[in-house]
PDB file of C-alpha atoms in Angstrom:
ATOM      1  CA  MET A1225      -0.098  -0.062   0.002  1.00  0.00           C
ATOM      2  CA  SER A1226       1.169   3.434  -1.073  1.00  0.00           C
ATOM      3  CA  GLN A1227       2.486   5.458   1.981  1.00  0.00           C
ATOM      4  CA  LYS A1228       3.435   9.298   2.137  1.00  0.00           C
ATOM      5  CA  VAL A1229       7.130   9.858   2.956  1.00  0.00           C
ATOM      6  CA  VAL A1230       9.625  12.625   3.262  1.00  0.00           C
ATOM      7  CA  VAL A1231      12.995  12.148   1.756  1.00  0.00           C
ATOM      8  CA  ILE A1232      16.048  14.372   3.038  1.00  0.00           C
ATOM      9  CA  TYR A1233      17.339  15.074  -0.608  1.00  0.00           C
ATOM     10  CA  SER A1234      20.612  16.833  -0.762  1.00  0.00           C
ATOM     11  CA  GLY A1235      21.125  16.449  -4.588  1.00  0.00           C
ATOM     12  CA  GLY A1236      24.156  13.947  -4.062  1.00  0.00           C
ATOM     13  CA  MET A1237      24.295  10.604  -5.561  1.00  0.00           C
ATOM     14  CA  ASP A1238      23.167   8.904  -2.505  1.00  0.00           C
ATOM     15  CA  SER A1239      19.955  10.749  -1.736  1.00  0.00           C
ATOM     16  CA  PHE A1240      19.196  10.837  -5.414  1.00  0.00           C
ATOM     17  CA  THR A1241      19.243   7.052  -5.216  1.00  0.00           C
ATOM     18  CA  VAL A1242      17.167   7.007  -2.033  1.00  0.00           C
ATOM     19  CA  LEU A1243      14.673   9.460  -3.581  1.00  0.00           C
ATOM     20  CA  HIS A1244      14.105   7.002  -6.314  1.00  0.00           C
ATOM     21  CA  LYS A1245      14.298   3.950  -4.116  1.00  0.00           C
ATOM     22  CA  ALA A1246      11.355   5.476  -2.160  1.00  0.00           C
ATOM     23  CA  LEU A1247       9.485   6.088  -5.407  1.00  0.00           C
ATOM     24  CA  GLN A1248      10.166   2.503  -6.625  1.00  0.00           C
ATOM     25  CA  GLU A1249       8.713   1.290  -3.467  1.00  0.00           C
ATOM     26  CA  GLY A1250       5.349   2.912  -4.496  1.00  0.00           C
ATOM     27  CA  ASN A1251       5.642   5.736  -2.056  1.00  0.00           C
ATOM     28  CA  GLU A1252       4.083   9.259  -2.410  1.00  0.00           C
ATOM     29  CA  VAL A1253       7.193  11.165  -1.924  1.00  0.00           C
ATOM     30  CA  LEU A1254       7.816  14.700  -0.536  1.00  0.00           C
ATOM     31  CA  ALA A1255      11.329  16.003  -0.928  1.00  0.00           C
ATOM     32  CA  LEU A1256      12.954  18.204   1.654  1.00  0.00           C
ATOM     33  CA  SER A1257      16.486  20.114   1.037  1.00  0.00           C
ATOM     34  CA  PHE A1258      18.219  22.198   3.443  1.00  0.00           C
ATOM     35  CA  ASN A1259      20.510  25.334   2.815  1.00  0.00           C
ATOM     36  CA  TYR A1260      22.681  24.975   6.022  1.00  0.00           C
ATOM     37  CA  GLY A1261      25.493  27.349   4.454  1.00  0.00           C
ATOM     38  CA  GLN A1262      27.340  24.452   2.639  1.00  0.00           C
ATOM     39  CA  ARG A1263      30.004  25.920   0.328  1.00  0.00           C
ATOM     40  CA  HIS A1264      28.714  23.095  -2.191  1.00  0.00           C
ATOM     41  CA  VAL A1265      25.237  24.934  -2.490  1.00  0.00           C
ATOM     42  CA  LYS A1266      25.289  23.804  -6.179  1.00  0.00           C
ATOM     43  CA  GLU A1267      23.805  20.530  -4.965  1.00  0.00           C
ATOM     44  CA  LEU A1268      20.608  22.336  -3.992  1.00  0.00           C
ATOM     45  CA  GLU A1269      20.093  23.691  -7.662  1.00  0.00           C
ATOM     46  CA  VAL A1270      20.560  19.965  -8.930  1.00  0.00           C
ATOM     47  CA  ALA A1271      18.024  18.779  -6.324  1.00  0.00           C
ATOM     48  CA  ALA A1272      15.515  21.320  -7.443  1.00  0.00           C
ATOM     49  CA  ASN A1273      15.856  20.421 -11.183  1.00  0.00           C
ATOM     50  CA  VAL A1274      15.383  16.799 -10.497  1.00  0.00           C
ATOM     51  CA  CYS A1275      12.292  17.361  -8.584  1.00  0.00           C
ATOM     52  CA  LYS A1276      10.754  19.708 -11.117  1.00  0.00           C
ATOM     53  CA  GLN A1277      11.298  17.263 -14.038  1.00  0.00           C
ATOM     54  CA  ARG A1278       9.736  14.537 -12.150  1.00  0.00           C
ATOM     55  CA  GLY A1279       6.735  16.509 -10.538  1.00  0.00           C
ATOM     56  CA  ILE A1280       7.944  15.552  -7.025  1.00  0.00           C
ATOM     57  CA  PRO A1281       6.850  18.206  -4.324  1.00  0.00           C
ATOM     58  CA  HIS A1282      10.005  19.763  -3.109  1.00  0.00           C
ATOM     59  CA  LYS A1283      10.789  22.299  -0.440  1.00  0.00           C
ATOM     60  CA  VAL A1284      14.149  24.025   0.173  1.00  0.00           C
ATOM     61  CA  VAL A1285      14.495  25.364   3.649  1.00  0.00           C
ATOM     62  CA  ASP A1286      17.104  27.990   4.664  1.00  0.00           C
ATOM     63  CA  ILE A1287      18.648  27.186   8.041  1.00  0.00           C
ATOM     64  CA  THR A1288      21.818  29.130   7.555  1.00  0.00           C
ATOM     65  CA  ALA A1289      20.994  30.963  10.691  1.00  0.00           C
ATOM     66  CA  ILE A1290      22.291  27.850  12.693  1.00  0.00           C
ATOM     67  CA  ASN A1291      25.919  28.494  11.666  1.00  0.00           C
ATOM     68  CA  GLN A1292      25.805  30.864  14.425  1.00  0.00           C
ATOM     69  CA  LEU A1293      26.028  28.065  16.796  1.00  0.00           C
ATOM     70  CA  LEU A1294      27.990  25.384  14.749  1.00  0.00           C
ATOM     71  CA  SER A1295      31.442  26.003  13.700  1.00  0.00           C
ATOM     72  CA  GLY A1296      34.651  24.222  12.873  1.00  0.00           C
ATOM     73  CA  SER A1297      33.516  22.320   9.659  1.00  0.00           C
ATOM     74  CA  SER A1298      35.242  22.701   6.298  1.00  0.00           C
ATOM     75  CA  LEU A1299      31.978  22.541   4.613  1.00  0.00           C
ATOM     76  CA  THR A1300      30.715  25.666   6.114  1.00  0.00           C
ATOM     77  CA  ASP A1301      33.637  27.748   7.466  1.00  0.00           C
ATOM     78  CA  ASP A1302      36.509  29.420   5.823  1.00  0.00           C
ATOM     79  CA  ILE A1303      38.752  26.123   5.978  1.00  0.00           C
ATOM     80  CA  ASP A1304      40.293  24.348   3.088  1.00  0.00           C
ATOM     81  CA  ILE A1305      38.552  21.240   2.033  1.00  0.00           C
ATOM     82  CA  PRO A1306      40.637  18.234   2.581  1.00  0.00           C
ATOM     83  CA  GLU A1307      41.832  16.083  -0.209  1.00  0.00           C
ATOM     84  CA  GLY A1308      41.960  12.364  -0.012  1.00  0.00           C
ATOM     85  CA  HIS A1309      39.907   9.417   1.073  1.00  0.00           C
ATOM     86  CA  TYR A1310      37.305   9.263   3.711  1.00  0.00           C
ATOM     87  CA  GLU A1311      39.318   6.914   5.934  1.00  0.00           C
ATOM     88  CA  GLU A1312      42.058   9.578   6.465  1.00  0.00           C
ATOM     89  CA  GLU A1313      41.712  11.554   9.860  1.00  0.00           C
ATOM     90  CA  SER A1314      41.956  14.939   7.884  1.00  0.00           C
ATOM     91  CA  MET A1315      38.436  14.034   6.523  1.00  0.00           C
ATOM     92  CA  LYS A1316      36.964  14.734   9.810  1.00  0.00           C
ATOM     93  CA  SER A1317      37.018  18.440   9.295  1.00  0.00           C
ATOM     94  CA  THR A1318      33.921  17.779   7.008  1.00  0.00           C
ATOM     95  CA  VAL A1319      31.866  16.882  10.075  1.00  0.00           C
ATOM     96  CA  VAL A1320      29.165  19.666  10.645  1.00  0.00           C
ATOM     97  CA  PRO A1321      28.262  19.167  14.413  1.00  0.00           C
ATOM     98  CA  ASN A1322      25.101  17.246  14.817  1.00  0.00           C
ATOM     99  CA  ARG A1323      23.926  18.170  11.334  1.00  0.00           C
ATOM    100  CA  ASN A1324      21.918  14.910  10.798  1.00  0.00           C
ATOM    101  CA  MET A1325      19.997  15.124  14.012  1.00  0.00           C
ATOM    102  CA  ILE A1326      19.065  18.704  13.253  1.00  0.00           C
ATOM    103  CA  LEU A1327      17.828  17.852   9.687  1.00  0.00           C
ATOM    104  CA  LEU A1328      16.049  14.814  10.849  1.00  0.00           C
ATOM    105  CA  SER A1329      14.382  16.534  13.539  1.00  0.00           C
ATOM    106  CA  LEU A1330      13.168  19.193  11.143  1.00  0.00           C
ATOM    107  CA  ALA A1331      12.198  16.480   8.578  1.00  0.00           C
ATOM    108  CA  ILE A1332      10.231  14.530  11.304  1.00  0.00           C
ATOM    109  CA  GLY A1333       8.294  17.683  12.208  1.00  0.00           C
ATOM    110  CA  TYR A1334       7.431  18.170   8.382  1.00  0.00           C
ATOM    111  CA  ALA A1335       6.411  14.572   8.232  1.00  0.00           C
ATOM    112  CA  VAL A1336       4.074  14.821  11.171  1.00  0.00           C
ATOM    113  CA  SER A1337       2.455  17.987   9.733  1.00  0.00           C
ATOM    114  CA  GLN A1338       2.029  16.312   6.165  1.00  0.00           C
ATOM    115  CA  GLU A1339       0.624  13.016   7.782  1.00  0.00           C
ATOM    116  CA  ALA A1340       3.739  11.117   6.392  1.00  0.00           C
ATOM    117  CA  SER A1341       4.690   7.752   7.931  1.00  0.00           C
ATOM    118  CA  ALA A1342       8.528   7.941   7.395  1.00  0.00           C
ATOM    119  CA  VAL A1343      11.672  10.034   6.884  1.00  0.00           C
ATOM    120  CA  TYR A1344      14.167   8.607   4.518  1.00  0.00           C
ATOM    121  CA  TYR A1345      17.829   9.693   4.459  1.00  0.00           C
ATOM    122  CA  GLY A1346      20.973   8.537   2.887  1.00  0.00           C
ATOM    123  CA  ALA A1347      23.374   7.145   5.470  1.00  0.00           C
ATOM    124  CA  HIS A1348      25.514   4.290   4.421  1.00  0.00           C
ATOM    125  CA  SER A1349      28.316   2.182   5.689  1.00  0.00           C
ATOM    126  CA  GLY A1350      31.003   4.276   3.893  1.00  0.00           C
ATOM    127  CA  ASP A1351      30.116   7.046   6.235  1.00  0.00           C
ATOM    128  CA  HIS A1352      30.438   5.196   9.589  1.00  0.00           C
ATOM    129  CA  ALA A1353      34.097   5.882  10.127  1.00  0.00           C
ATOM    130  CA  ILE A1354      33.862   9.755   9.812  1.00  0.00           C
ATOM    131  CA  TYR A1355      30.099  10.707  10.601  1.00  0.00           C
ATOM    132  CA  PRO A1356      28.672   9.569  13.953  1.00  0.00           C
ATOM    133  CA  ASP A1357      25.229  10.510  12.828  1.00  0.00           C
ATOM    134  CA  CYS A1358      25.365   8.025  10.021  1.00  0.00           C
ATOM    135  CA  ARG A1359      26.155   4.987  12.222  1.00  0.00           C
ATOM    136  CA  PRO A1360      23.664   2.304  12.658  1.00  0.00           C
ATOM    137  CA  GLU A1361      23.217   2.797  16.467  1.00  0.00           C
ATOM    138  CA  PHE A1362      22.286   6.510  15.684  1.00  0.00           C
ATOM    139  CA  VAL A1363      19.826   5.617  13.173  1.00  0.00           C
ATOM    140  CA  ARG A1364      18.133   3.086  15.352  1.00  0.00           C
ATOM    141  CA  GLN A1365      18.019   5.389  18.267  1.00  0.00           C
ATOM    142  CA  MET A1366      16.678   8.325  16.109  1.00  0.00           C
ATOM    143  CA  ASP A1367      13.909   5.844  14.862  1.00  0.00           C
ATOM    144  CA  VAL A1368      12.769   5.085  18.593  1.00  0.00           C
ATOM    145  CA  VAL A1369      12.854   8.745  19.478  1.00  0.00           C
ATOM    146  CA  SER A1370      10.871   9.610  16.527  1.00  0.00           C
ATOM    147  CA  LYS A1371       8.158   7.236  17.171  1.00  0.00           C
ATOM    148  CA  MET A1372       8.040   8.516  20.745  1.00  0.00           C
ATOM    149  CA  ALA A1373       8.309  12.270  20.077  1.00  0.00           C
ATOM    150  CA  ASN A1374       4.930  12.846  18.547  1.00  0.00           C
ATOM    151  CA  TYR A1375       1.409  11.564  18.792  1.00  0.00           C
ATOM    152  CA  GLU A1376       1.807  10.417  15.048  1.00  0.00           C
ATOM    153  CA  PRO A1377       4.878   7.914  15.091  1.00  0.00           C
ATOM    154  CA  VAL A1378       7.223   8.596  12.305  1.00  0.00           C
ATOM    155  CA  ALA A1379       9.832   6.010  11.256  1.00  0.00           C
ATOM    156  CA  VAL A1380      13.422   6.846  10.464  1.00  0.00           C
ATOM    157  CA  HIS A1381      14.418   4.956   7.424  1.00  0.00           C
ATOM    158  CA  ALA A1382      18.036   4.820   5.901  1.00  0.00           C
ATOM    159  CA  PRO A1383      17.497   1.987   3.138  1.00  0.00           C
ATOM    160  CA  TYR A1384      21.429   1.765   2.473  1.00  0.00           C
ATOM    161  CA  LEU A1385      22.734   1.760   6.010  1.00  0.00           C
ATOM    162  CA  ASP A1386      24.556  -1.388   5.737  1.00  0.00           C
ATOM    163  CA  VAL A1387      25.939  -1.280   2.414  1.00  0.00           C
ATOM    164  CA  ASP A1388      28.686   1.061   0.929  1.00  0.00           C
ATOM    165  CA  LYS A1389      28.438   3.573  -2.105  1.00  0.00           C
ATOM    166  CA  ASN A1390      29.387   0.856  -4.480  1.00  0.00           C
ATOM    167  CA  ALA A1391      26.261  -0.995  -3.732  1.00  0.00           C
ATOM    168  CA  ILE A1392      24.122   2.159  -3.810  1.00  0.00           C
ATOM    169  CA  LEU A1393      25.244   3.100  -7.369  1.00  0.00           C
ATOM    170  CA  ALA A1394      24.717  -0.498  -8.321  1.00  0.00           C
ATOM    171  CA  ASP A1395      21.203  -0.382  -7.113  1.00  0.00           C
ATOM    172  CA  GLY A1396      20.607   2.979  -8.987  1.00  0.00           C
ATOM    173  CA  LEU A1397      22.119   1.636 -12.106  1.00  0.00           C
ATOM    174  CA  LYS A1398      19.767  -1.286 -11.773  1.00  0.00           C
ATOM    175  CA  MET A1399      16.992   1.246 -11.620  1.00  0.00           C
ATOM    176  CA  GLY A1400      18.291   2.994 -14.849  1.00  0.00           C
ATOM    177  CA  LEU A1401      19.195   6.325 -12.846  1.00  0.00           C
ATOM    178  CA  ASP A1402      20.959   9.143 -14.679  1.00  0.00           C
ATOM    179  CA  TYR A1403      23.759  10.201 -12.447  1.00  0.00           C
ATOM    180  CA  SER A1404      24.616  13.217 -14.445  1.00  0.00           C
ATOM    181  CA  GLN A1405      21.673  14.733 -12.469  1.00  0.00           C
ATOM    182  CA  THR A1406      23.519  14.622  -9.249  1.00  0.00           C
ATOM    183  CA  TRP A1407      26.270  16.747  -7.472  1.00  0.00           C
ATOM    184  CA  THR A1408      28.687  15.304  -4.894  1.00  0.00           C
ATOM    185  CA  CYS A1409      31.813  17.456  -4.908  1.00  0.00           C
ATOM    186  CA  TYR A1410      32.434  19.575  -1.702  1.00  0.00           C
ATOM    187  CA  ASN A1411      33.716  22.455  -3.945  1.00  0.00           C
ATOM    188  CA  GLY A1412      30.793  24.258  -5.415  1.00  0.00           C
ATOM    189  CA  ARG A1413      32.742  25.118  -8.637  1.00  0.00           C
ATOM    190  CA  ASP A1414      31.516  24.406 -12.225  1.00  0.00           C
ATOM    191  CA  LYS A1415      33.261  21.103 -12.334  1.00  0.00           C
ATOM    192  CA  ALA A1416      33.969  18.581  -9.660  1.00  0.00           C
ATOM    193  CA  CYS A1417      37.360  18.677  -8.316  1.00  0.00           C
ATOM    194  CA  GLY A1418      37.929  14.868  -8.333  1.00  0.00           C
ATOM    195  CA  LYS A1419      40.170  15.300  -5.246  1.00  0.00           C
ATOM    196  CA  CYS A1420      38.102  15.745  -2.199  1.00  0.00           C
ATOM    197  CA  GLY A1421      36.796  12.768  -0.214  1.00  0.00           C
ATOM    198  CA  ALA A1422      33.234  12.930  -1.722  1.00  0.00           C
ATOM    199  CA  CYS A1423      34.735  12.879  -5.363  1.00  0.00           C
ATOM    200  CA  VAL A1424      37.235  10.101  -4.504  1.00  0.00           C
ATOM    201  CA  GLU A1425      34.746   7.820  -2.964  1.00  0.00           C
ATOM    202  CA  ARG A1426      32.173   8.583  -5.970  1.00  0.00           C
ATOM    203  CA  LEU A1427      34.869   7.937  -8.472  1.00  0.00           C
ATOM    204  CA  GLU A1428      35.755   4.643  -6.693  1.00  0.00           C
ATOM    205  CA  ALA A1429      32.135   3.509  -6.924  1.00  0.00           C
ATOM    206  CA  PHE A1430      31.900   4.346 -10.557  1.00  0.00           C
ATOM    207  CA  ALA A1431      35.140   2.260 -11.076  1.00  0.00           C
ATOM    208  CA  ALA A1432      33.918  -0.609  -9.121  1.00  0.00           C
ATOM    209  CA  ASN A1433      30.665  -0.842 -11.198  1.00  0.00           C
ATOM    210  CA  GLY A1434      32.670  -0.457 -14.572  1.00  0.00           C
ATOM    211  CA  VAL A1435      30.786   2.735 -15.546  1.00  0.00           C
ATOM    212  CA  GLU A1436      32.190   6.170 -16.467  1.00  0.00           C
ATOM    213  CA  ASP A1437      30.972   8.903 -14.170  1.00  0.00           C
ATOM    214  CA  PRO A1438      28.723  11.221 -16.411  1.00  0.00           C
ATOM    215  CA  ILE A1439      29.405  14.389 -14.545  1.00  0.00           C
ATOM    216  CA  PRO A1440      32.746  16.809 -15.756  1.00  0.00           C
ATOM    217  CA  TYR A1441      35.726  16.849 -13.739  1.00  0.00           C
ATOM    218  CA  GLU A1442      38.519  19.342 -13.445  1.00  0.00           C
ATOM    219  CA  ALA A1443      41.770  18.252 -15.258  1.00  0.00           C
TER     220      ALA A1443
END
């Protein structure tokens, strides 16, 4: 039976796949994106274009004011984006304090107001080492809290929680998805840098699946 669900949709390849996974499952999808002051704000433009093309209701919420409270992340502050793999200690500079708990809380509130039964987001196993709010225990506890926090229980669902980006991409390719409609790079320039952790992991996933990444990269 079709359910109404909220998908936290950044415009990146993981949330793009989650969005279509929710649609494939027969759900009525409401897409929700957040401008939290990320320097790669280009991802929001990509997200808006995808939702417009597919006729998916889409809200982009400006929460940049929270950066008065959150500091120290290279994604939002004047700190160089580190290059390399997510397994490197330097990648911890990309952590935005408590970001996913904040975004999930807002999405859960939106879900309650829209009588939606669940919130989907794109946490996966490749994020576990660096991002505490993508780890299985966090997702499980947020699901428990979400179902207690309102009179209307809302599930927190991360469909790719136990697999890596290679498997996410494999599933998306099986669905026939066009990944030229995504943006992953932490640098919001015209072309992806190919060197930041997000780009490195993305390129590894395409290589593992034997497919060329369709987005343009800097030389």
